[in-house]
Amino acid sequence: MSQVLIPEVEEERLPIAFGPVRSRRLGWSLGVNNVPPKTCTYACVYCQVGATTGARRDRDAFFGSDAVVAAVAERLATCRRAAQPVDAVTFVPDGEPTLDRDLGDSIRRIAELGARVAVLTNASLMWRDDVRDEVAAADQVSLKVDTVDETTWERMNRPIGELRFDTVLEGVRRFAREYRGDLTTETMLVAGLNDGETSLRATAAFVSALDPLRAYVAVPTRPPAEPWVRSPTIETTRHAAEVFRAFDLPVSCLVEEVAERDGPFPTPGDPTAGLLGIVAVHPMTVSGARDLVARAGGDWPAVRALIRSGRIAHVRHAGRTYLRASSEHRRRPGRSATGR
Ligand code: SF4
């Protein structure tokens, strides 16, 4: 069956709704890609989907809520027919979901379909009243809090020029105070940037004041935007979790989740389009991708053709080979990431 495709990249068959993929945080999570590739307020050094090509701070209409809701409804129906459970519909694009000014409408309409809705955001726009109001309609929200030190923020998250750090942090505090759903946080640790004792304590104190249901500590395990990025050692990661616990935080490490996501999971619908949608957001090991395609009844030569055409790239990281959608090939030549 056909899938609703991102208009900008229709010829590349990149679906707006993809998966579901298995996530420890969300269960079977059907992903929603509601912004054009790499449209983000940040250019994090550890970003697993490559360099930010559409840096922006202003919200815009991208695909429209009609297209987003239609894509999700179609995917949910496909999953239902295949008896594939879906625990959450998650806004987790290869960019920042709150840049989409139709986000609120999409969340509301997807909730009306009976789905639990989650939003994973870098939290950089939580200072905006409209963003807080819209995101608050989701059942679960994950806020990124990598650091509370401005210099580290600039080095690690590399925000676009107009964002102010104190305003971003205040927006996060305010959202956490007002939000009535399931609030979680995610802190990505990068060796030498934010994994020192002082940094960990300051971040943990800030996160603790947000009173999240769970504070996730993650490390970059997939190919990062900058090749010099290193994960902290296991000992440092464990210590970070202890520091967070010392601030009364229910903490979980997301290190293991990577292996879980790479495991074989069924993907009802067109296997090649399904793989393309997933590797746009989550680079996968070649073996994980092979399992996925085989279990969905697809054939590997179709994936090879995508690799040959450059739409999917091989990326080596930490001794493993990953497949990642190539953002340069997800737009028509001569158009910006935002289509303007
Ligand atoms: S990690 Fe997330 S917030 Fe950072 S640049 Fe990538 S998409 Fe944007």
mmCIF file of C-alpha atoms and ligand atoms in Angstrom:
data_model
loop_
_atom_site.group_PDB
_atom_site.id
_atom_site.type_symbol
_atom_site.label_atom_id
_atom_site.label_comp_id
_atom_site.label_asym_id
_atom_site.label_seq_id
_atom_site.Cartn_x
_atom_site.Cartn_y
_atom_site.Cartn_z
ATOM 1 C CA MET A 1 0.000 0.000 0.000
ATOM 2 C CA SER A 2 1.173 3.542 -0.670
ATOM 3 C CA GLN A 3 2.400 5.776 2.114
ATOM 4 C CA VAL A 4 1.828 9.488 2.606
ATOM 5 C CA LEU A 5 5.177 10.985 1.649
ATOM 6 C CA ILE A 6 6.899 14.156 2.624
ATOM 7 C CA PRO A 7 5.915 16.472 -0.273
ATOM 8 C CA GLU A 8 9.367 18.024 -0.397
ATOM 9 C CA VAL A 9 10.967 14.673 -1.031
ATOM 10 C CA GLU A 10 8.215 12.672 -2.617
ATOM 11 C CA GLU A 11 10.436 11.362 -5.354
ATOM 12 C CA GLU A 12 12.713 9.928 -2.669
ATOM 13 C CA ARG A 13 9.857 8.062 -0.934
ATOM 14 C CA LEU A 14 10.645 9.325 2.544
ATOM 15 C CA PRO A 15 7.527 8.711 4.634
ATOM 16 C CA ILE A 16 6.189 11.204 7.170
ATOM 17 C CA ALA A 17 5.221 8.335 9.486
ATOM 18 C CA PHE A 18 7.683 5.478 9.959
ATOM 19 C CA GLY A 19 8.165 2.359 12.030
ATOM 20 C CA PRO A 20 7.096 1.473 14.618
ATOM 21 C CA VAL A 21 10.499 1.033 16.181
ATOM 22 C CA ARG A 22 11.040 -0.505 19.584
ATOM 23 C CA SER A 23 12.029 2.005 22.257
ATOM 24 C CA ARG A 24 12.660 1.395 25.935
ATOM 25 C CA ARG A 25 11.123 4.743 26.755
ATOM 26 C CA LEU A 26 8.044 4.467 24.599
ATOM 27 C CA GLY A 27 7.468 0.817 23.747
ATOM 28 C CA TRP A 28 6.446 0.374 20.108
ATOM 29 C CA SER A 29 6.843 3.891 18.841
ATOM 30 C CA LEU A 30 5.460 5.003 15.498
ATOM 31 C CA GLY A 31 7.683 7.916 14.468
ATOM 32 C CA VAL A 32 6.519 11.147 12.863
ATOM 33 C CA ASN A 33 8.870 13.226 10.771
ATOM 34 C CA ASN A 34 7.072 16.588 10.742
ATOM 35 C CA VAL A 35 9.881 18.893 9.586
ATOM 36 C CA PRO A 36 12.154 18.782 6.520
ATOM 37 C CA PRO A 37 15.445 16.925 6.957
ATOM 38 C CA LYS A 38 17.831 18.473 9.515
ATOM 39 C CA THR A 39 15.695 21.537 10.176
ATOM 40 C CA CYS A 40 16.747 22.411 13.685
ATOM 41 C CA THR A 41 17.520 25.176 16.153
ATOM 42 C CA TYR A 42 20.673 23.291 17.152
ATOM 43 C CA ALA A 43 23.598 21.645 15.376
ATOM 44 C CA CYS A 44 24.621 19.251 18.167
ATOM 45 C CA VAL A 45 28.108 17.811 17.795
ATOM 46 C CA TYR A 46 26.744 14.335 18.543
ATOM 47 C CA CYS A 47 23.717 14.531 16.237
ATOM 48 C CA GLN A 48 23.171 11.083 14.735
ATOM 49 C CA VAL A 49 21.383 12.373 11.656
ATOM 50 C CA GLY A 50 24.268 14.473 10.366
ATOM 51 C CA ALA A 51 24.955 18.167 9.973
ATOM 52 C CA THR A 52 22.139 20.687 10.405
ATOM 53 C CA THR A 53 21.364 22.050 6.959
ATOM 54 C CA GLY A 54 18.209 23.979 7.833
ATOM 55 C CA ALA A 55 19.241 25.999 10.907
ATOM 56 C CA ARG A 56 16.415 28.279 11.997
ATOM 57 C CA ARG A 57 14.696 29.681 15.037
ATOM 58 C CA ASP A 58 11.354 30.739 13.550
ATOM 59 C CA ARG A 59 8.463 28.354 13.273
ATOM 60 C CA ASP A 60 6.927 27.652 9.891
ATOM 61 C CA ALA A 61 4.286 25.578 8.156
ATOM 62 C CA PHE A 62 6.029 22.613 6.560
ATOM 63 C CA PHE A 63 3.891 19.662 5.472
ATOM 64 C CA GLY A 64 0.610 20.749 7.102
ATOM 65 C CA SER A 65 -1.380 18.857 9.710
ATOM 66 C CA ASP A 66 -3.622 17.250 7.038
ATOM 67 C CA ALA A 67 -0.630 15.428 5.514
ATOM 68 C CA VAL A 68 0.837 14.516 8.909
ATOM 69 C CA VAL A 69 -2.438 13.174 10.316
ATOM 70 C CA ALA A 70 -3.210 11.288 7.087
ATOM 71 C CA ALA A 71 0.242 9.664 7.184
ATOM 72 C CA VAL A 72 -0.213 8.600 10.801
ATOM 73 C CA ALA A 73 -3.765 7.313 10.240
ATOM 74 C CA GLU A 74 -2.613 5.284 7.254
ATOM 75 C CA ARG A 75 0.331 3.833 9.163
ATOM 76 C CA LEU A 76 -1.830 2.991 12.187
ATOM 77 C CA ALA A 77 -4.275 1.194 9.894
ATOM 78 C CA THR A 78 -1.413 -0.778 8.299
ATOM 79 C CA CYS A 79 -0.156 -1.754 11.761
ATOM 80 C CA ARG A 80 -3.635 -2.771 12.859
ATOM 81 C CA ARG A 81 -4.022 -5.043 9.850
ATOM 82 C CA ALA A 82 -0.638 -6.629 10.609
ATOM 83 C CA ALA A 83 -1.525 -6.996 14.334
ATOM 84 C CA GLN A 84 1.509 -4.812 15.072
ATOM 85 C CA PRO A 85 1.096 -2.991 18.385
ATOM 86 C CA VAL A 86 1.718 0.759 18.539
ATOM 87 C CA ASP A 87 2.193 2.158 22.051
ATOM 88 C CA ALA A 88 2.877 5.757 21.071
ATOM 89 C CA VAL A 89 2.891 8.060 18.078
ATOM 90 C CA THR A 90 6.085 10.006 18.585
ATOM 91 C CA PHE A 91 7.156 13.293 17.036
ATOM 92 C CA VAL A 92 10.820 12.504 16.556
ATOM 93 C CA PRO A 93 11.969 14.037 13.277
ATOM 94 C CA ASP A 94 15.555 14.450 12.124
ATOM 95 C CA GLY A 95 15.279 18.013 13.374
ATOM 96 C CA GLU A 96 13.290 19.932 15.986
ATOM 97 C CA PRO A 97 9.557 19.101 15.967
ATOM 98 C CA THR A 98 8.435 22.342 17.641
ATOM 99 C CA LEU A 99 9.619 24.339 14.616
ATOM 100 C CA ASP A 100 6.452 23.091 12.929
ATOM 101 C CA ARG A 101 3.715 25.625 13.604
ATOM 102 C CA ASP A 102 1.078 22.976 12.835
ATOM 103 C CA LEU A 103 2.403 20.737 15.618
ATOM 104 C CA GLY A 104 -0.432 21.529 18.051
ATOM 105 C CA ASP A 105 -3.125 20.784 15.486
ATOM 106 C CA SER A 106 -1.398 17.533 14.497
ATOM 107 C CA ILE A 107 -1.100 16.397 18.137
ATOM 108 C CA ARG A 108 -4.747 17.142 18.838
ATOM 109 C CA ARG A 109 -5.977 15.312 15.740
ATOM 110 C CA ILE A 110 -3.722 12.283 16.286
ATOM 111 C CA ALA A 111 -4.970 12.039 19.872
ATOM 112 C CA GLU A 112 -8.502 11.966 18.442
ATOM 113 C CA LEU A 113 -7.480 8.828 16.543
ATOM 114 C CA GLY A 114 -7.086 7.210 19.952
ATOM 115 C CA ALA A 115 -3.275 7.196 19.955
ATOM 116 C CA ARG A 116 -1.007 8.121 22.825
ATOM 117 C CA VAL A 117 1.158 11.015 21.581
ATOM 118 C CA ALA A 118 4.748 11.731 22.596
ATOM 119 C CA VAL A 119 7.066 14.588 21.628
ATOM 120 C CA LEU A 120 10.860 14.415 21.880
ATOM 121 C CA THR A 121 12.126 17.992 21.781
ATOM 122 C CA ASN A 122 15.436 19.749 22.282
ATOM 123 C CA ALA A 123 13.424 22.211 24.424
ATOM 124 C CA SER A 124 15.046 25.256 22.820
ATOM 125 C CA LEU A 125 11.695 26.879 22.013
ATOM 126 C CA MET A 126 9.913 26.214 25.309
ATOM 127 C CA TRP A 127 10.181 29.926 26.125
ATOM 128 C CA ARG A 128 7.448 30.507 23.516
ATOM 129 C CA ASP A 129 3.889 30.477 24.859
ATOM 130 C CA ASP A 130 2.519 28.878 21.679
ATOM 131 C CA VAL A 131 5.076 26.035 21.785
ATOM 132 C CA ARG A 132 4.403 25.283 25.474
ATOM 133 C CA ASP A 133 0.634 25.270 24.863
ATOM 134 C CA GLU A 134 0.896 22.962 21.856
ATOM 135 C CA VAL A 135 3.373 20.503 23.335
ATOM 136 C CA ALA A 136 1.347 20.340 26.565
ATOM 137 C CA ALA A 137 -1.381 18.504 24.626
ATOM 138 C CA ALA A 138 0.926 15.484 24.214
ATOM 139 C CA ASP A 139 0.700 12.588 26.698
ATOM 140 C CA GLN A 140 4.456 12.321 27.084
ATOM 141 C CA VAL A 141 7.189 14.906 26.531
ATOM 142 C CA SER A 142 10.938 14.438 26.652
ATOM 143 C CA LEU A 143 13.049 17.560 27.144
ATOM 144 C CA LYS A 144 16.722 17.679 26.265
ATOM 145 C CA VAL A 145 18.904 19.050 29.064
ATOM 146 C CA ASP A 146 22.544 18.345 28.202
ATOM 147 C CA THR A 147 24.050 21.119 30.285
ATOM 148 C CA VAL A 148 23.254 24.229 32.288
ATOM 149 C CA ASP A 149 26.549 25.891 31.435
ATOM 150 C CA GLU A 150 26.288 28.392 28.606
ATOM 151 C CA THR A 151 29.780 27.825 27.196
ATOM 152 C CA THR A 152 29.239 24.067 27.111
ATOM 153 C CA TRP A 153 25.815 24.601 25.495
ATOM 154 C CA GLU A 154 27.434 26.647 22.750
ATOM 155 C CA ARG A 155 30.137 24.054 22.148
ATOM 156 C CA MET A 156 27.902 21.016 22.392
ATOM 157 C CA ASN A 157 24.478 21.994 21.093
ATOM 158 C CA ARG A 158 25.723 24.829 18.858
ATOM 159 C CA PRO A 159 22.474 26.833 18.921
ATOM 160 C CA ILE A 160 21.648 29.198 16.104
ATOM 161 C CA GLY A 161 22.680 32.757 16.882
ATOM 162 C CA GLU A 162 19.426 34.287 18.123
ATOM 163 C CA LEU A 163 18.731 31.827 20.948
ATOM 164 C CA ARG A 164 19.495 32.978 24.491
ATOM 165 C CA PHE A 165 20.500 30.344 27.011
ATOM 166 C CA ASP A 166 18.854 31.906 30.081
ATOM 167 C CA THR A 167 15.605 32.230 28.116
ATOM 168 C CA VAL A 168 15.800 28.588 26.995
ATOM 169 C CA LEU A 169 16.351 27.367 30.570
ATOM 170 C CA GLU A 170 13.513 29.510 31.885
ATOM 171 C CA GLY A 171 11.214 28.074 29.199
ATOM 172 C CA VAL A 172 12.123 24.556 30.300
ATOM 173 C CA ARG A 173 11.422 25.372 33.971
ATOM 174 C CA ARG A 174 8.109 26.960 33.094
ATOM 175 C CA PHE A 175 6.968 24.037 30.936
ATOM 176 C CA ALA A 176 7.865 21.558 33.658
ATOM 177 C CA ARG A 177 5.819 23.580 36.188
ATOM 178 C CA GLU A 178 2.766 23.776 33.953
ATOM 179 C CA TYR A 179 2.743 20.385 32.229
ATOM 180 C CA ARG A 180 0.331 17.732 33.509
ATOM 181 C CA GLY A 181 1.438 14.791 31.329
ATOM 182 C CA ASP A 182 4.394 12.401 31.633
ATOM 183 C CA LEU A 183 7.545 14.518 31.657
ATOM 184 C CA THR A 184 10.950 12.953 31.084
ATOM 185 C CA THR A 185 14.352 14.468 30.398
ATOM 186 C CA GLU A 186 17.277 13.322 28.294
ATOM 187 C CA THR A 187 20.880 14.242 28.923
ATOM 188 C CA MET A 188 23.428 13.219 26.308
ATOM 189 C CA LEU A 189 26.931 12.861 27.694
ATOM 190 C CA VAL A 190 29.955 13.607 25.517
ATOM 191 C CA ALA A 191 33.434 12.840 26.845
ATOM 192 C CA GLY A 192 35.316 15.981 27.813
ATOM 193 C CA LEU A 193 32.331 18.286 27.283
ATOM 194 C CA ASN A 194 29.674 17.688 29.931
ATOM 195 C CA ASP A 195 30.772 14.565 31.817
ATOM 196 C CA GLY A 196 32.913 16.257 34.489
ATOM 197 C CA GLU A 197 31.842 16.234 38.149
ATOM 198 C CA THR A 198 30.917 19.933 38.355
ATOM 199 C CA SER A 199 28.978 19.803 35.126
ATOM 200 C CA LEU A 200 27.116 16.625 36.132
ATOM 201 C CA ARG A 201 26.110 18.032 39.507
ATOM 202 C CA ALA A 202 24.861 21.304 38.047
ATOM 203 C CA THR A 203 22.847 19.486 35.361
ATOM 204 C CA ALA A 204 21.428 17.003 37.878
ATOM 205 C CA ALA A 205 20.364 19.832 40.222
ATOM 206 C CA PHE A 206 18.554 21.606 37.386
ATOM 207 C CA VAL A 207 16.861 18.412 36.150
ATOM 208 C CA SER A 208 15.857 17.475 39.696
ATOM 209 C CA ALA A 209 14.014 20.787 40.071
ATOM 210 C CA LEU A 210 11.949 19.859 36.989
ATOM 211 C CA ASP A 211 10.678 16.784 38.866
ATOM 212 C CA PRO A 212 10.576 14.461 35.835
ATOM 213 C CA LEU A 213 8.993 11.035 35.907
ATOM 214 C CA ARG A 214 12.347 9.724 34.686
ATOM 215 C CA ALA A 215 15.698 11.304 33.791
ATOM 216 C CA TYR A 216 17.439 9.504 30.948
ATOM 217 C CA VAL A 217 21.189 9.655 30.579
ATOM 218 C CA ALA A 218 22.397 8.750 27.106
ATOM 219 C CA VAL A 219 25.712 8.471 25.310
ATOM 220 C CA PRO A 220 26.362 8.804 21.589
ATOM 221 C CA THR A 221 26.658 5.303 20.200
ATOM 222 C CA ARG A 222 25.747 6.008 16.585
ATOM 223 C CA PRO A 223 27.780 7.962 14.024
ATOM 224 C CA PRO A 224 27.934 11.564 15.324
ATOM 225 C CA ALA A 225 27.889 14.768 13.255
ATOM 226 C CA GLU A 226 31.466 15.482 14.374
ATOM 227 C CA PRO A 227 33.949 12.601 14.118
ATOM 228 C CA TRP A 228 35.882 13.753 17.208
ATOM 229 C CA VAL A 229 32.889 13.140 19.495
ATOM 230 C CA ARG A 230 33.541 10.348 21.994
ATOM 231 C CA SER A 231 31.252 8.561 24.409
ATOM 232 C CA PRO A 232 32.243 8.654 28.069
ATOM 233 C CA THR A 233 33.528 5.374 29.448
ATOM 234 C CA ILE A 234 31.067 2.946 31.012
ATOM 235 C CA GLU A 235 32.456 3.910 34.449
ATOM 236 C CA THR A 236 31.855 7.608 33.804
ATOM 237 C CA THR A 237 28.361 6.887 32.509
ATOM 238 C CA ARG A 238 27.581 4.825 35.619
ATOM 239 C CA HIS A 239 28.981 7.577 37.797
ATOM 240 C CA ALA A 240 26.796 10.135 36.002
ATOM 241 C CA ALA A 241 23.758 8.008 36.820
ATOM 242 C CA GLU A 242 24.862 7.907 40.474
ATOM 243 C CA VAL A 243 25.195 11.689 40.560
ATOM 244 C CA PHE A 244 21.680 12.030 39.156
ATOM 245 C CA ARG A 245 20.401 9.524 41.740
ATOM 246 C CA ALA A 246 22.016 11.541 44.487
ATOM 247 C CA PHE A 247 19.687 14.361 43.462
ATOM 248 C CA ASP A 248 16.694 12.033 43.962
ATOM 249 C CA LEU A 249 16.203 11.491 40.273
ATOM 250 C CA PRO A 250 14.749 8.232 38.922
ATOM 251 C CA VAL A 251 17.451 7.724 36.331
ATOM 252 C CA SER A 252 17.876 5.294 33.445
ATOM 253 C CA CYS A 253 20.759 4.910 31.039
ATOM 254 C CA LEU A 254 19.860 4.699 27.379
ATOM 255 C CA VAL A 255 23.059 2.937 26.380
ATOM 256 C CA GLU A 256 21.334 -0.417 25.979
ATOM 257 C CA GLU A 257 18.465 0.993 23.985
ATOM 258 C CA VAL A 258 20.622 1.150 20.895
ATOM 259 C CA ALA A 259 21.057 -2.600 20.766
ATOM 260 C CA GLU A 260 17.354 -3.033 21.319
ATOM 261 C CA ARG A 261 16.462 -0.707 18.462
ATOM 262 C CA ASP A 262 18.876 -2.486 16.178
ATOM 263 C CA GLY A 263 17.232 -5.791 16.804
ATOM 264 C CA PRO A 264 14.803 -7.192 14.274
ATOM 265 C CA PHE A 265 11.358 -5.671 14.484
ATOM 266 C CA PRO A 266 8.492 -6.070 12.073
ATOM 267 C CA THR A 267 7.607 -3.127 9.867
ATOM 268 C CA PRO A 268 4.306 -3.590 8.082
ATOM 269 C CA GLY A 269 3.979 -1.897 4.696
ATOM 270 C CA ASP A 270 6.571 -1.164 2.012
ATOM 271 C CA PRO A 271 9.868 -2.484 3.473
ATOM 272 C CA THR A 272 12.141 -0.160 1.483
ATOM 273 C CA ALA A 273 10.157 2.985 2.307
ATOM 274 C CA GLY A 274 9.997 1.779 5.912
ATOM 275 C CA LEU A 275 13.773 1.426 6.113
ATOM 276 C CA LEU A 276 14.314 4.818 4.485
ATOM 277 C CA GLY A 277 12.001 6.464 7.013
ATOM 278 C CA ILE A 278 13.794 4.843 9.951
ATOM 279 C CA VAL A 279 17.374 5.531 8.858
ATOM 280 C CA ALA A 280 16.456 9.177 8.299
ATOM 281 C CA VAL A 281 16.116 9.429 12.076
ATOM 282 C CA HIS A 282 17.946 6.407 13.528
ATOM 283 C CA PRO A 283 21.055 5.188 11.715
ATOM 284 C CA MET A 284 20.991 1.389 11.802
ATOM 285 C CA THR A 285 23.715 -1.206 11.599
ATOM 286 C CA VAL A 286 23.778 -3.058 8.302
ATOM 287 C CA SER A 287 22.833 -6.296 10.046
ATOM 288 C CA GLY A 288 19.909 -4.571 11.808
ATOM 289 C CA ALA A 289 18.718 -3.177 8.484
ATOM 290 C CA ARG A 290 19.022 -6.581 6.794
ATOM 291 C CA ASP A 291 16.920 -8.172 9.560
ATOM 292 C CA LEU A 292 14.322 -5.456 9.285
ATOM 293 C CA VAL A 293 13.969 -5.729 5.534
ATOM 294 C CA ALA A 294 13.909 -9.531 5.587
ATOM 295 C CA ARG A 295 11.256 -9.687 8.294
ATOM 296 C CA ALA A 296 9.119 -7.200 6.390
ATOM 297 C CA GLY A 297 9.320 -9.434 3.307
ATOM 298 C CA GLY A 298 11.477 -6.996 1.345
ATOM 299 C CA ASP A 299 14.513 -7.736 -0.709
ATOM 300 C CA TRP A 300 18.025 -6.435 -0.117
ATOM 301 C CA PRO A 301 18.817 -5.489 -3.751
ATOM 302 C CA ALA A 302 16.194 -2.713 -3.441
ATOM 303 C CA VAL A 303 18.172 -1.341 -0.500
ATOM 304 C CA ARG A 304 21.410 -1.699 -2.441
ATOM 305 C CA ALA A 305 19.865 0.412 -5.185
ATOM 306 C CA LEU A 306 19.156 3.143 -2.598
ATOM 307 C CA ILE A 307 22.769 2.937 -1.460
ATOM 308 C CA ARG A 308 24.066 3.122 -5.043
ATOM 309 C CA SER A 309 21.876 6.149 -5.768
ATOM 310 C CA GLY A 310 23.299 7.879 -2.684
ATOM 311 C CA ARG A 311 19.959 8.131 -0.856
ATOM 312 C CA ILE A 312 21.315 5.888 1.891
ATOM 313 C CA ALA A 313 24.951 6.208 2.921
ATOM 314 C CA HIS A 314 27.353 3.836 4.659
ATOM 315 C CA VAL A 315 28.876 5.443 7.759
ATOM 316 C CA ARG A 316 31.623 3.824 9.842
ATOM 317 C CA HIS A 317 31.590 4.489 13.574
ATOM 318 C CA ALA A 318 33.272 2.704 16.478
ATOM 319 C CA GLY A 319 34.135 -0.301 14.326
ATOM 320 C CA ARG A 320 30.623 -0.814 12.976
ATOM 321 C CA THR A 321 29.022 0.097 9.664
ATOM 322 C CA TYR A 322 25.736 1.971 9.817
ATOM 323 C CA LEU A 323 23.200 2.967 7.203
ATOM 324 C CA ARG A 324 22.013 6.559 7.356
ATOM 325 C CA ALA A 325 19.710 8.457 4.981
ATOM 326 C CA SER A 326 21.760 11.004 3.128
ATOM 327 C CA SER A 327 20.216 14.461 3.680
ATOM 328 C CA GLU A 328 21.801 15.844 0.484
ATOM 329 C CA HIS A 329 19.730 13.376 -1.476
ATOM 330 C CA ARG A 330 16.483 13.956 0.333
ATOM 331 C CA ARG A 331 15.795 17.334 -1.280
ATOM 332 C CA ARG A 332 15.371 18.446 -4.802
ATOM 333 C CA PRO A 333 18.579 20.014 -6.062
ATOM 334 C CA GLY A 334 18.722 23.741 -5.554
ATOM 335 C CA ARG A 335 16.142 23.890 -2.747
ATOM 336 C CA SER A 336 16.869 24.634 0.861
ATOM 337 C CA ALA A 337 15.918 22.277 3.681
ATOM 338 C CA THR A 338 12.926 24.463 4.411
ATOM 339 C CA GLY A 339 11.819 24.521 0.812
ATOM 340 C CA ARG A 340 12.199 28.266 0.538
HETATM 341 S S1 SF4 B 1 20.526 16.011 18.108
HETATM 342 FE FE1 SF4 B 1 18.448 16.749 17.873
HETATM 343 S S2 SF4 B 1 18.556 18.853 18.610
HETATM 344 FE FE2 SF4 B 1 20.643 18.239 18.176
HETATM 345 S S3 SF4 B 1 21.011 18.898 16.053
HETATM 346 FE FE3 SF4 B 1 20.325 16.751 15.982
HETATM 347 S S4 SF4 B 1 18.132 16.930 15.645
HETATM 348 FE FE4 SF4 B 1 18.809 18.934 16.380
#
